Short mmCIF file of C-alpha atoms and ligand atoms in Angstrom, two decimals:
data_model
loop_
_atom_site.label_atom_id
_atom_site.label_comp_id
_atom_site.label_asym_id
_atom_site.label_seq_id
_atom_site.Cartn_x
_atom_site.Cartn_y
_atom_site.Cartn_z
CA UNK A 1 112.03 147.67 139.56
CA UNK A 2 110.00 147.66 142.79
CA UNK A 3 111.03 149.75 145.90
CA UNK A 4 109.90 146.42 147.69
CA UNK A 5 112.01 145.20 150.93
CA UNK A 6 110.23 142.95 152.70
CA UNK A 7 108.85 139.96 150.62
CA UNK A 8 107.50 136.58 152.45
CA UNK A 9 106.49 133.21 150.25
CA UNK A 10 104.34 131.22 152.30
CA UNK A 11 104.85 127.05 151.34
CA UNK A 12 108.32 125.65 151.17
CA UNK A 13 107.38 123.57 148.55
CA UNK A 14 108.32 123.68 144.51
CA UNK A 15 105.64 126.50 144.01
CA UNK A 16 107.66 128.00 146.94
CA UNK A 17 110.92 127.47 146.29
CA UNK A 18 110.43 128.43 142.62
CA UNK A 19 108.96 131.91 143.88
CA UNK A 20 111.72 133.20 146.19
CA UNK A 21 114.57 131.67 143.07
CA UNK A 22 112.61 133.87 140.73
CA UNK A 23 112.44 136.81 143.08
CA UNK A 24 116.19 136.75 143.52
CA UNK A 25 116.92 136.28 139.97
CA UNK A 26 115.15 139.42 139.06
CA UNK A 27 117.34 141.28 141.41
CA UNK A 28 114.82 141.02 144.32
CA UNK A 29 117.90 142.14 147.40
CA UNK A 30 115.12 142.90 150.29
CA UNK A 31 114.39 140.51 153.23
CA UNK A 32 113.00 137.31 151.86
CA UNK A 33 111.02 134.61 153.98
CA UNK A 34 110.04 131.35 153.25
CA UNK A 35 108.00 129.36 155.45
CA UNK A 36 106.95 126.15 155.10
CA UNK A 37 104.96 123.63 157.57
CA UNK A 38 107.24 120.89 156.71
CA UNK A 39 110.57 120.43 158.27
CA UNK A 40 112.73 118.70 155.50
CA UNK A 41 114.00 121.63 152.78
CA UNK A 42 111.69 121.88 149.56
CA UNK A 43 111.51 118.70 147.85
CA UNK A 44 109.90 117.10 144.74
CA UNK A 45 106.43 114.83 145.21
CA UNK A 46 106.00 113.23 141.61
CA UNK A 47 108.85 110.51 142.93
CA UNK A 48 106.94 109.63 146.49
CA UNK A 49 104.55 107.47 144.09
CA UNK A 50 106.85 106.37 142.20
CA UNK A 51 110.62 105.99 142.66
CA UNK A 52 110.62 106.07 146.38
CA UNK A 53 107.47 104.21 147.07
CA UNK A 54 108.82 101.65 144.99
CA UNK A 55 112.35 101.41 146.68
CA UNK A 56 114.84 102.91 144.07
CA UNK A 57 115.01 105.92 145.45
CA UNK A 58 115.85 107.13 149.20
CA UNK A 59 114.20 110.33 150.04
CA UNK A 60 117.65 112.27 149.78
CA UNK A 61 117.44 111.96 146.18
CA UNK A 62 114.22 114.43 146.61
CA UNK A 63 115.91 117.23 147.60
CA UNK A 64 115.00 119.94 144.60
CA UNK A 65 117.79 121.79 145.83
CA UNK A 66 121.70 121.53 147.14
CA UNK A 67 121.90 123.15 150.55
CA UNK A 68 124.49 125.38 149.18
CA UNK A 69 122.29 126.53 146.51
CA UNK A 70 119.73 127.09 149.16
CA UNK A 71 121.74 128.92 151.45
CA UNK A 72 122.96 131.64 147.73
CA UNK A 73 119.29 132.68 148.15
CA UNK A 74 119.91 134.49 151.37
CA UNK A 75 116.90 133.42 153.18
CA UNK A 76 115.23 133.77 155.97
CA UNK A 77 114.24 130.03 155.93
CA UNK A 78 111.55 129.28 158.29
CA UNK A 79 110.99 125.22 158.30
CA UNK A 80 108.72 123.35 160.19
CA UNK A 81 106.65 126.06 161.72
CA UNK A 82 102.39 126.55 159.65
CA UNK A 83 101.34 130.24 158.90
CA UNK A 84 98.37 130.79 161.07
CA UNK A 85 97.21 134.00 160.00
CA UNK A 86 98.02 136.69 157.00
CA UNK A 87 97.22 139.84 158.75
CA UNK A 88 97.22 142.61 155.62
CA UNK A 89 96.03 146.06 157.26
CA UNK A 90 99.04 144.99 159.88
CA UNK A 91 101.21 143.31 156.53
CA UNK A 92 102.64 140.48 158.46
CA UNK A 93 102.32 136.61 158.14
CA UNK A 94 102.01 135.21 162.41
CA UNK A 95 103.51 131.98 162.62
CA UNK A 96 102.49 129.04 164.98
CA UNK A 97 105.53 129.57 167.07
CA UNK A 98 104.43 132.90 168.23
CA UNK A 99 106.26 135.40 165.48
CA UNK A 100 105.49 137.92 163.23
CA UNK A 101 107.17 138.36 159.59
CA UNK A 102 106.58 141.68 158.39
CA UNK A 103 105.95 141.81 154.88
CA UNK A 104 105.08 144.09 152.03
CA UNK A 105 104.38 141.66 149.88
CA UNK A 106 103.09 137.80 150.33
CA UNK A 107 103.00 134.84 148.18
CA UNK A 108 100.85 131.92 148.89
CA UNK A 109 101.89 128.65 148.08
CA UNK A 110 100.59 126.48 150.57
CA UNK A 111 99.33 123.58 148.57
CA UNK A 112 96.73 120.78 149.09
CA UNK A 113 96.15 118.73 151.45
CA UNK A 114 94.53 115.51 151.11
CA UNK A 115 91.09 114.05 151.86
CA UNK A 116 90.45 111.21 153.91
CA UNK A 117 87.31 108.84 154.42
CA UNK A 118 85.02 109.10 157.15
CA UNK A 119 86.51 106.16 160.18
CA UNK A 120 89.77 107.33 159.26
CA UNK A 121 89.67 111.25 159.60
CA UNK A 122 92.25 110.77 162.31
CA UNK A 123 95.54 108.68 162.00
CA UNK A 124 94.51 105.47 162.11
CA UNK A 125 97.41 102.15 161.64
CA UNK A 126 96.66 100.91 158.05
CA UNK A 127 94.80 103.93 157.00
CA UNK A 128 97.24 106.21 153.95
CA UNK A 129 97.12 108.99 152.16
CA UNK A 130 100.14 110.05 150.22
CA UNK A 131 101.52 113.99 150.12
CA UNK A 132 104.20 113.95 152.30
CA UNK A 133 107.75 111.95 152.22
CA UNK A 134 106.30 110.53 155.44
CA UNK A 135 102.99 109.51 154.11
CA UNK A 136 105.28 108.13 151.49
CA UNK A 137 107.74 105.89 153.61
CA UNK A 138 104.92 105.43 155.55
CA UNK A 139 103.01 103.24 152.93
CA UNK A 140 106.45 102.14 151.62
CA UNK A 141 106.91 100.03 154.91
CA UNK A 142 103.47 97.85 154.62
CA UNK A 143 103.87 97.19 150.67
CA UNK A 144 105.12 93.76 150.97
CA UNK A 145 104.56 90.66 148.73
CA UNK A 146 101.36 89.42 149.44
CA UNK A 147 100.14 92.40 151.21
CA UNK A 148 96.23 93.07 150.15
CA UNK A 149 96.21 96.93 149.42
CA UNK A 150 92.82 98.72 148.40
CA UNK A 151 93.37 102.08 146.64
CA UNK A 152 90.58 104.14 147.00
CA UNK A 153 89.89 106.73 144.27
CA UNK A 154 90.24 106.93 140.52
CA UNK A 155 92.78 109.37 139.61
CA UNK A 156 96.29 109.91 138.97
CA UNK A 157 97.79 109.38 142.48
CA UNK A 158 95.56 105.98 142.71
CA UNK A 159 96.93 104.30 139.58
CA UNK A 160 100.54 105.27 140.49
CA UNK A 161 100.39 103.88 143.90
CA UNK A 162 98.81 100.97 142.40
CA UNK A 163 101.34 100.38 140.15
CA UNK A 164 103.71 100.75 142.13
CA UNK A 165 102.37 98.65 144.89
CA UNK A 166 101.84 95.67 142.42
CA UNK A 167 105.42 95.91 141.37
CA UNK A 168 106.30 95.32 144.72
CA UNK A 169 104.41 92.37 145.04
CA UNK A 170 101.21 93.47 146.79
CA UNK A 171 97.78 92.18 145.98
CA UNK A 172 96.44 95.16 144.74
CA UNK A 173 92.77 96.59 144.32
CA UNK A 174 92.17 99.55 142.97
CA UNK A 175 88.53 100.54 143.35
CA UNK A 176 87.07 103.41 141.60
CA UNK A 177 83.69 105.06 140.86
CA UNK A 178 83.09 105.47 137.67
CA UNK A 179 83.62 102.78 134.49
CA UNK A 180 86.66 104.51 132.82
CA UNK A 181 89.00 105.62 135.79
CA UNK A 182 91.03 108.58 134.73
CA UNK A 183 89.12 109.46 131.35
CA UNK A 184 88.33 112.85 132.87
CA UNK A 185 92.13 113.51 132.98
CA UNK A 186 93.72 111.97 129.75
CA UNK A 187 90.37 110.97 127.62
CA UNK A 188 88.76 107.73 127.76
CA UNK A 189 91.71 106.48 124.78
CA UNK A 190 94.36 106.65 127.13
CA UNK A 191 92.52 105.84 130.06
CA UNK A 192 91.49 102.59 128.85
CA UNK A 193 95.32 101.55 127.67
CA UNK A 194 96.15 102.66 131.08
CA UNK A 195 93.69 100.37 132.54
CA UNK A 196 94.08 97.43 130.41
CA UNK A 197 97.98 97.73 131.56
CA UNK A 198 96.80 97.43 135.20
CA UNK A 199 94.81 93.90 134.63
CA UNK A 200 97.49 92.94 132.87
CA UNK A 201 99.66 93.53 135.59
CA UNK A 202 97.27 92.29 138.35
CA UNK A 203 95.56 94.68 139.66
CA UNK A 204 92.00 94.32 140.35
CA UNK A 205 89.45 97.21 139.75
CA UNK A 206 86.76 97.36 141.29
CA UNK A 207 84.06 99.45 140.68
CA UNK A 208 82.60 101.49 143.76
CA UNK A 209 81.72 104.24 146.12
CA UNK A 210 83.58 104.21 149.01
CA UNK A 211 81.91 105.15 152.74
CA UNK A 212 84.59 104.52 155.29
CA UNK A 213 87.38 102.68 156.44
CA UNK A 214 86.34 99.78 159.04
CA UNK A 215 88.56 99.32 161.72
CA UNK A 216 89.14 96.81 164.43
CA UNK A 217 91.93 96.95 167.45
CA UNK A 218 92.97 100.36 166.17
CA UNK A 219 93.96 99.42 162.55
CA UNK A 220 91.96 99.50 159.26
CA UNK A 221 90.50 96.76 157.75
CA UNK A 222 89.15 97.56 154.42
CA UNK A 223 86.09 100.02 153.23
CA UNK A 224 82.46 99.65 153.52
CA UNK A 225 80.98 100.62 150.44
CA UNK A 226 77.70 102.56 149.76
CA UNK A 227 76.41 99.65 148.39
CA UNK A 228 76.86 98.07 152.15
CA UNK A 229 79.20 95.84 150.58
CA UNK A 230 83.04 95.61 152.41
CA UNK A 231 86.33 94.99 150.47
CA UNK A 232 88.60 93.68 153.30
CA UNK A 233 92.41 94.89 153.11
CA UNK A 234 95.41 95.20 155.17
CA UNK A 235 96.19 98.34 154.07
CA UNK A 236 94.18 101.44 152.50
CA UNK A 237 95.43 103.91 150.52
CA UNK A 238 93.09 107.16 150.07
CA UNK A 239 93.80 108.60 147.17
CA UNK A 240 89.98 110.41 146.63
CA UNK A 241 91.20 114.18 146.02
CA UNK A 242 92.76 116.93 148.15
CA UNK A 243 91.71 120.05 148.96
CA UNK A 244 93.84 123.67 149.39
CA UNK A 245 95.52 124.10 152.26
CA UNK A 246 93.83 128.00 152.77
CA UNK A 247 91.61 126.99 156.07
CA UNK A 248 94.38 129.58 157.60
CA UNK A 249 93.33 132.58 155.49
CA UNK A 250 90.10 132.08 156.28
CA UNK A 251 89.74 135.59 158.06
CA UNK A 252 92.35 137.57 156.31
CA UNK A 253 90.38 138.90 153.59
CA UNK A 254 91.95 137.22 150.92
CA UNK A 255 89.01 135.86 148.71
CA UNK A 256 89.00 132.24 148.55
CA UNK A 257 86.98 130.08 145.70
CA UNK A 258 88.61 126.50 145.38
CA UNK A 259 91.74 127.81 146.53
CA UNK A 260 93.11 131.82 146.86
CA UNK A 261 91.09 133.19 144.22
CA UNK A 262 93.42 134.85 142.19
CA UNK A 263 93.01 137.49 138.88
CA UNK A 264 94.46 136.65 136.06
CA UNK A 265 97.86 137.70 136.80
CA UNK A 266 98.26 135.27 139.84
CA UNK A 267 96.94 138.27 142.61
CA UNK A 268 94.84 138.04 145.50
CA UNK A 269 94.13 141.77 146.17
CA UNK A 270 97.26 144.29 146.98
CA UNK A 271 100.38 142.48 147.96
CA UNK A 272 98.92 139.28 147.91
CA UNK A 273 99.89 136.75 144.83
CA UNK A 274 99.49 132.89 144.74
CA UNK A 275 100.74 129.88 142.85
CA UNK A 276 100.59 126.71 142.46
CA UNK A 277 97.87 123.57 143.55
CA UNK A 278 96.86 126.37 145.79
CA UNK A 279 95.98 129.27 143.37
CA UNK A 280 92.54 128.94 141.45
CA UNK A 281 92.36 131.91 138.18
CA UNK A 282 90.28 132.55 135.40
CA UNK A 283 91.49 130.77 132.25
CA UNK A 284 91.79 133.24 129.62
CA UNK A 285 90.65 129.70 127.19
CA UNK A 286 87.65 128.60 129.24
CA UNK A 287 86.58 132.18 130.98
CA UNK A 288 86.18 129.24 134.46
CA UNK A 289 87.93 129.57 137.11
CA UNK A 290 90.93 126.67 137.24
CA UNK A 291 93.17 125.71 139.61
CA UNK A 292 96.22 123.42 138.50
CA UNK A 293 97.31 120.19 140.63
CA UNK A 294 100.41 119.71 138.46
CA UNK A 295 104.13 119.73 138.87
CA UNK A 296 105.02 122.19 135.84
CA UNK A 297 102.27 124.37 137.06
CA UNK A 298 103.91 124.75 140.22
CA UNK A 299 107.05 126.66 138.72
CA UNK A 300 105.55 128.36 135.70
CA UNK A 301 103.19 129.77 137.90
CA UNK A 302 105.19 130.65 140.43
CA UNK A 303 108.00 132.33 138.14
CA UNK A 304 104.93 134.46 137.10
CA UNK A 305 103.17 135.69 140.73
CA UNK A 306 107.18 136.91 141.59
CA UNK A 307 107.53 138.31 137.75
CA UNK A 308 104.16 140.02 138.44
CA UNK A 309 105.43 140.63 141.88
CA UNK A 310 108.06 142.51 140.93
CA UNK A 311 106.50 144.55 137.57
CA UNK A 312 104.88 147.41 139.92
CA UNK A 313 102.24 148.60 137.99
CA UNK A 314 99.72 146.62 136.68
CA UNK A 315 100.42 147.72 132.68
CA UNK A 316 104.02 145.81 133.28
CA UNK A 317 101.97 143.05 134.89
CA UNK A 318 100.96 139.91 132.65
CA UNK A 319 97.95 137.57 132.18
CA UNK A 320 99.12 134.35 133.11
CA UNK A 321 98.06 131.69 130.33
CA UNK A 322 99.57 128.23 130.51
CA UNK A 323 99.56 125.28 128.00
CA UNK A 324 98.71 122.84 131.45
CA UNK A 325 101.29 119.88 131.34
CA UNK A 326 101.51 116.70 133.63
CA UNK A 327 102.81 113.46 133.27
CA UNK A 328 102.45 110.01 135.50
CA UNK A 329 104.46 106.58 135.03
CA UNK A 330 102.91 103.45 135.25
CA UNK A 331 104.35 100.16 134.60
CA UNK A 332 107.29 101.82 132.72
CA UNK A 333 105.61 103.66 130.58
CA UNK A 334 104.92 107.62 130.63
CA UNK A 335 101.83 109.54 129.52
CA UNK A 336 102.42 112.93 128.69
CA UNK A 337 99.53 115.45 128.30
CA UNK A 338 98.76 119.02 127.20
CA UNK A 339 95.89 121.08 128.06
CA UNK A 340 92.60 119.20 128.69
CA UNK A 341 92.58 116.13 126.70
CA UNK A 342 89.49 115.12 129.16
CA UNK A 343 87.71 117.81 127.68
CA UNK A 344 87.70 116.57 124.28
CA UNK A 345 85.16 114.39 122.31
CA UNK A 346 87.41 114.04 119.18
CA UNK A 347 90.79 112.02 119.54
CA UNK A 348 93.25 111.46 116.72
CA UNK A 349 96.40 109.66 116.67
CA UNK A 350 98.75 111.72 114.72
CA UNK A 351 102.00 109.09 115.45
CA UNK A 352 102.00 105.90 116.31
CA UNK A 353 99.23 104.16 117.83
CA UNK A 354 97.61 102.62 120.80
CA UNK A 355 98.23 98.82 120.34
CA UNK A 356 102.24 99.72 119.77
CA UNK A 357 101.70 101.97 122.79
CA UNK A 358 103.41 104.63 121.67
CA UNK A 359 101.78 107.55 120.12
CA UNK A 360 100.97 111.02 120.55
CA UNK A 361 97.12 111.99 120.13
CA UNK A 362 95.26 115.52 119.36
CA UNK A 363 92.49 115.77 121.38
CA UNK A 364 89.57 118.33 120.08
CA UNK A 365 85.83 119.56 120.54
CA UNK A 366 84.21 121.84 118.63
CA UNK A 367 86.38 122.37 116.12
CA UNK A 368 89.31 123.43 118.76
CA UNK A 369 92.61 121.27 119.83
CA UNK A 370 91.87 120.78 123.30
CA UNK A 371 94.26 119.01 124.54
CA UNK A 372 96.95 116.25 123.59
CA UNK A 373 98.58 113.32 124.95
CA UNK A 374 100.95 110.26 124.24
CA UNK A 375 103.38 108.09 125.41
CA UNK A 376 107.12 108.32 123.81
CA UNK A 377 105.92 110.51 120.79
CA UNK A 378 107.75 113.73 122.18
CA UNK A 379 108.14 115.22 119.30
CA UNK A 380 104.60 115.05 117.76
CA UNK A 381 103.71 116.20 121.32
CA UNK A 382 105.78 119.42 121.66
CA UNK A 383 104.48 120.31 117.79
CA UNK A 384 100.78 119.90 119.29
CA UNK A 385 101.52 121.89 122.35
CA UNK A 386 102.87 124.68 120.09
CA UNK A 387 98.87 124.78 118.43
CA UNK A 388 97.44 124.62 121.92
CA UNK A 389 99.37 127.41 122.78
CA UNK A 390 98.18 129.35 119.87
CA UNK A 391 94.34 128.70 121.08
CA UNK A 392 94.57 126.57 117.27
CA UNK A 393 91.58 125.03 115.53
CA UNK A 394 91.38 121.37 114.78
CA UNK A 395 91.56 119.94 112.21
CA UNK A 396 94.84 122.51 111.36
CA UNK A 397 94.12 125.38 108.89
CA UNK A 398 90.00 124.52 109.47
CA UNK A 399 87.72 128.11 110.12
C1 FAD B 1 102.58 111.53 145.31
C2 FAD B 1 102.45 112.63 144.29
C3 FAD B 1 102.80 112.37 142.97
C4 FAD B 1 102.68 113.38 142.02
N1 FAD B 1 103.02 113.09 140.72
C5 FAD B 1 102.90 114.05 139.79
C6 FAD B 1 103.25 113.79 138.43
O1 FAD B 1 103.68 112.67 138.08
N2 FAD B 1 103.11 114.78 137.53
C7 FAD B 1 102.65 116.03 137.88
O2 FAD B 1 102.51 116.90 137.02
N3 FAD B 1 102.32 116.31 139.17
C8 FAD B 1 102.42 115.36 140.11
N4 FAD B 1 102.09 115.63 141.42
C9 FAD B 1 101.60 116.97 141.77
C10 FAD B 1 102.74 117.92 142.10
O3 FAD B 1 103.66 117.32 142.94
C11 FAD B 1 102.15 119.19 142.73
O4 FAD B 1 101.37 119.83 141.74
C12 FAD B 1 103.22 120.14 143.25
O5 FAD B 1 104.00 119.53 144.23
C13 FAD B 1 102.55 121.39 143.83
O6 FAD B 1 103.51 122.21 144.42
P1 FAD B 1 103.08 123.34 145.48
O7 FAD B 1 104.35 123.99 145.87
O8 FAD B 1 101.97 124.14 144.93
O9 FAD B 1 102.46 122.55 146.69
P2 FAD B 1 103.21 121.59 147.72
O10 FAD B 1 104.29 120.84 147.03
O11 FAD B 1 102.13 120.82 148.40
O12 FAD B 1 103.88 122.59 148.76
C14 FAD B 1 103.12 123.32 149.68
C15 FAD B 1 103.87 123.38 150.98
O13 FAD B 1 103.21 124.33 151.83
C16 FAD B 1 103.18 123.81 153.13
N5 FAD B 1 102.10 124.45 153.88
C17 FAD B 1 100.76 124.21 153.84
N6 FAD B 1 100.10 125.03 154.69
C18 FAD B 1 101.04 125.81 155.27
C19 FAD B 1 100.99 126.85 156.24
N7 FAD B 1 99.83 127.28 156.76
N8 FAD B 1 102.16 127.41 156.63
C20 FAD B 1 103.35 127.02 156.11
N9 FAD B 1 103.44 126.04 155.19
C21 FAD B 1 102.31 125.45 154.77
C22 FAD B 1 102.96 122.33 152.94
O14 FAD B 1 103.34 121.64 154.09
C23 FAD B 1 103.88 122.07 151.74
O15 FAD B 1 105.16 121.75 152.15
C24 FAD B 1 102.20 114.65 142.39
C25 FAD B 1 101.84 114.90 143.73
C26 FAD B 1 101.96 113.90 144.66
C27 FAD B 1 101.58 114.16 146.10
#
């Protein structure tokens, strides 16, 4: 066990929050910090596009812990103040209100923050993104019926929000660049059910590049394309990608490479360890760099910078190697997938099938499982996940 005493996790969110509950559960009993930027107590963002942007839920229901639970941990909880520098010869994190947290050891779980489109770099009425519980009740307040909504950008977050929006009664566009929004994620298979479920529900993709949000009287009014064209809207939702929230590291020494470039046991150099959307590291499977934007990411990767934390020397210290998992929920439905099923050429349904819309689908390239994904097939899922992680050849048994 370490001789550690002073530990700080920078980001109070679940990467966060998972780090300090694994620190403590190993018998970590030195001064622990969190900080985080925000001021409500960790929560959970998968529900923000879903749950409470729709209306069912109220934002207490986010909470990912009790306050009691919280207040077991024993820590020094610093909410609502950013880290503005790590300072390692001097081993402290400096805070925005003017302290210093001395620290032995850091964790850095800041996060992503989202990008925005050029005329709307600054707030601006109409203009969204959606990463925050108040970007979230934010947008929740224009969705009305009737409402024209353009959601810019073709991933995950988009088609949520879109969803979710249409449910609601908006008049929903969802533009997007390229022909099969979200094949890169789940494979063009899934992607395609996903976006036949969307016309079927109403909403209307567009194919496009966006340039910037137009404006007039200090509130958007839709998107100029870069084909000059404009798609006028009452609201805009940018959902075109995030980037990590590490512009504050920028002089500390702490290598940075999509994120805190991390080894492959979730370090940054000596003392310094990172998880979650933050935290790029080489993937044993791949040998490229990879950093993770999911929710399950977020804890196992966290449980392993405090495990790794913790170990001392690097023997005890282990390579961290994740079967990636993520899920979204659209129009009542939810797509589960393993690894990369993006990265795949090959898909086979292995139960059910697409037209039932329910199945569960290995997804291989060169003669390796890749990935897999479905929708209600949990069982066929969790048996392919077991062959991912065993780095398993596809067809099964095949050289
Ligand atoms: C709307 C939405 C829906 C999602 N849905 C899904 C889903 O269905 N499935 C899925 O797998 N994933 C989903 N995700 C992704 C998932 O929520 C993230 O992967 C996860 O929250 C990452 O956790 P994190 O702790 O690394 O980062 P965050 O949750 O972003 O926490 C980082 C925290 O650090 C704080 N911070 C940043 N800079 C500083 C600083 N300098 N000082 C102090 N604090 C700082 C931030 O304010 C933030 O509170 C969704 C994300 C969003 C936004």
């Amino acid at each position: 066990m370490t001789a550690l005493r002073e530990v700080a996790v920078v980001g109070a969110g679940a990467a966060g929050l998972h780090a300090v509950e694994a620190l403590r559960r190993a018998g970590y009993d030195g001064r622990l910090t969190l900080i985080g930027a925000e001021t409500e107590p960790p929560y959970d963002r998968p529900p923000l596009s879903k749950h409470l942007l729709g209306g069912q839920w109220q934002p207490d229901r986010l909470a990912l812990r009790a306050p009691q639970a919280l207040r077991e941990l024993d820590l020094d909880l610093r909410l609502g103040v950013r880290a503005e520098r790590l300072d390692r010869q001097g081993r402290a994190v400096r805070l925005a209100d003017g302290h210093r947290v001395r620290c032995e050891a850091v964790i850095l779980a800041t996060g992503v923050r989202p990008r925005r489109l050029p005329g709307a770099e600054a707030p601006l009425a109409g203009a969204h993104v959606l990463r925050t519980l108040a970007d979230a009740l934010a947008l929740r307040d224009e969705l009305r019926p009737g409402v024209r909504l353009l959601v810019v950008g073709g991933g995950l977050l988009g088609a949520e929000a879109a969803a979710t929006a249409v449910g609601l009664g908006a008049e929903v566009t969802w533009l997007v660049s390229t022909a099969a929004p979200l094949a890169a994620v789940l494979g063009t298979e899934t992607a395609a059910l996903l976006a036949g479920l969307h016309r079927e529900h109403g909403v209307r993709i567009r194919q496009g590049v966006a340039r910037a949000v137009t404006e007039r009287h200090g509130r958007a009014t839709g998107v100029r394309l870069a084909d000059g064209s404009h798609v006028a809207a009452d609201a805009v939702l940018m959902a075109i990608g995030s980037e990590p929230a590490t512009e504050w590291l920028a002089d500390s020494g702490v290598p940075l490479d999509d994120g805190v470039a991390c080894d492959a046991y979730c370090a940054a150099g000596p003392g310094v360890w990172a998880a979650g959307d933050a935290a790029s590291w080489p993937d044993p499977r791949t040998g490229r760099r990879r950093r993770l934007e999911q929710r399950t990411n977020a804890t196992e990767q966290a449980l392993h910078a405090a495990r790794n934390l913790l170990a001392g020397p690097d023997s005890a210290r282990q390579p961290y190697d994740p079967v990636p998992y993520l899920w979204t929920d659209q129009y009542g439905l939810r797509v589960q997938a393993y690894g990369s099923p993006g990265d795949a050429d090959r898909f086979e349904v292995v139960d059910g099938s697409l037209t039932e819309r329910r199945f569960a689908a290995a997804c291989a390239r060169d003669g390796l499982l890749r990935g897999a994904v479905g929708i209600a097939c949990a069982r066929a899922l969790r048996d392919l996940r077991a062959q991912l992680a065993a780095h398993g050849p596809w067809p099964p048994g095949a050289q």
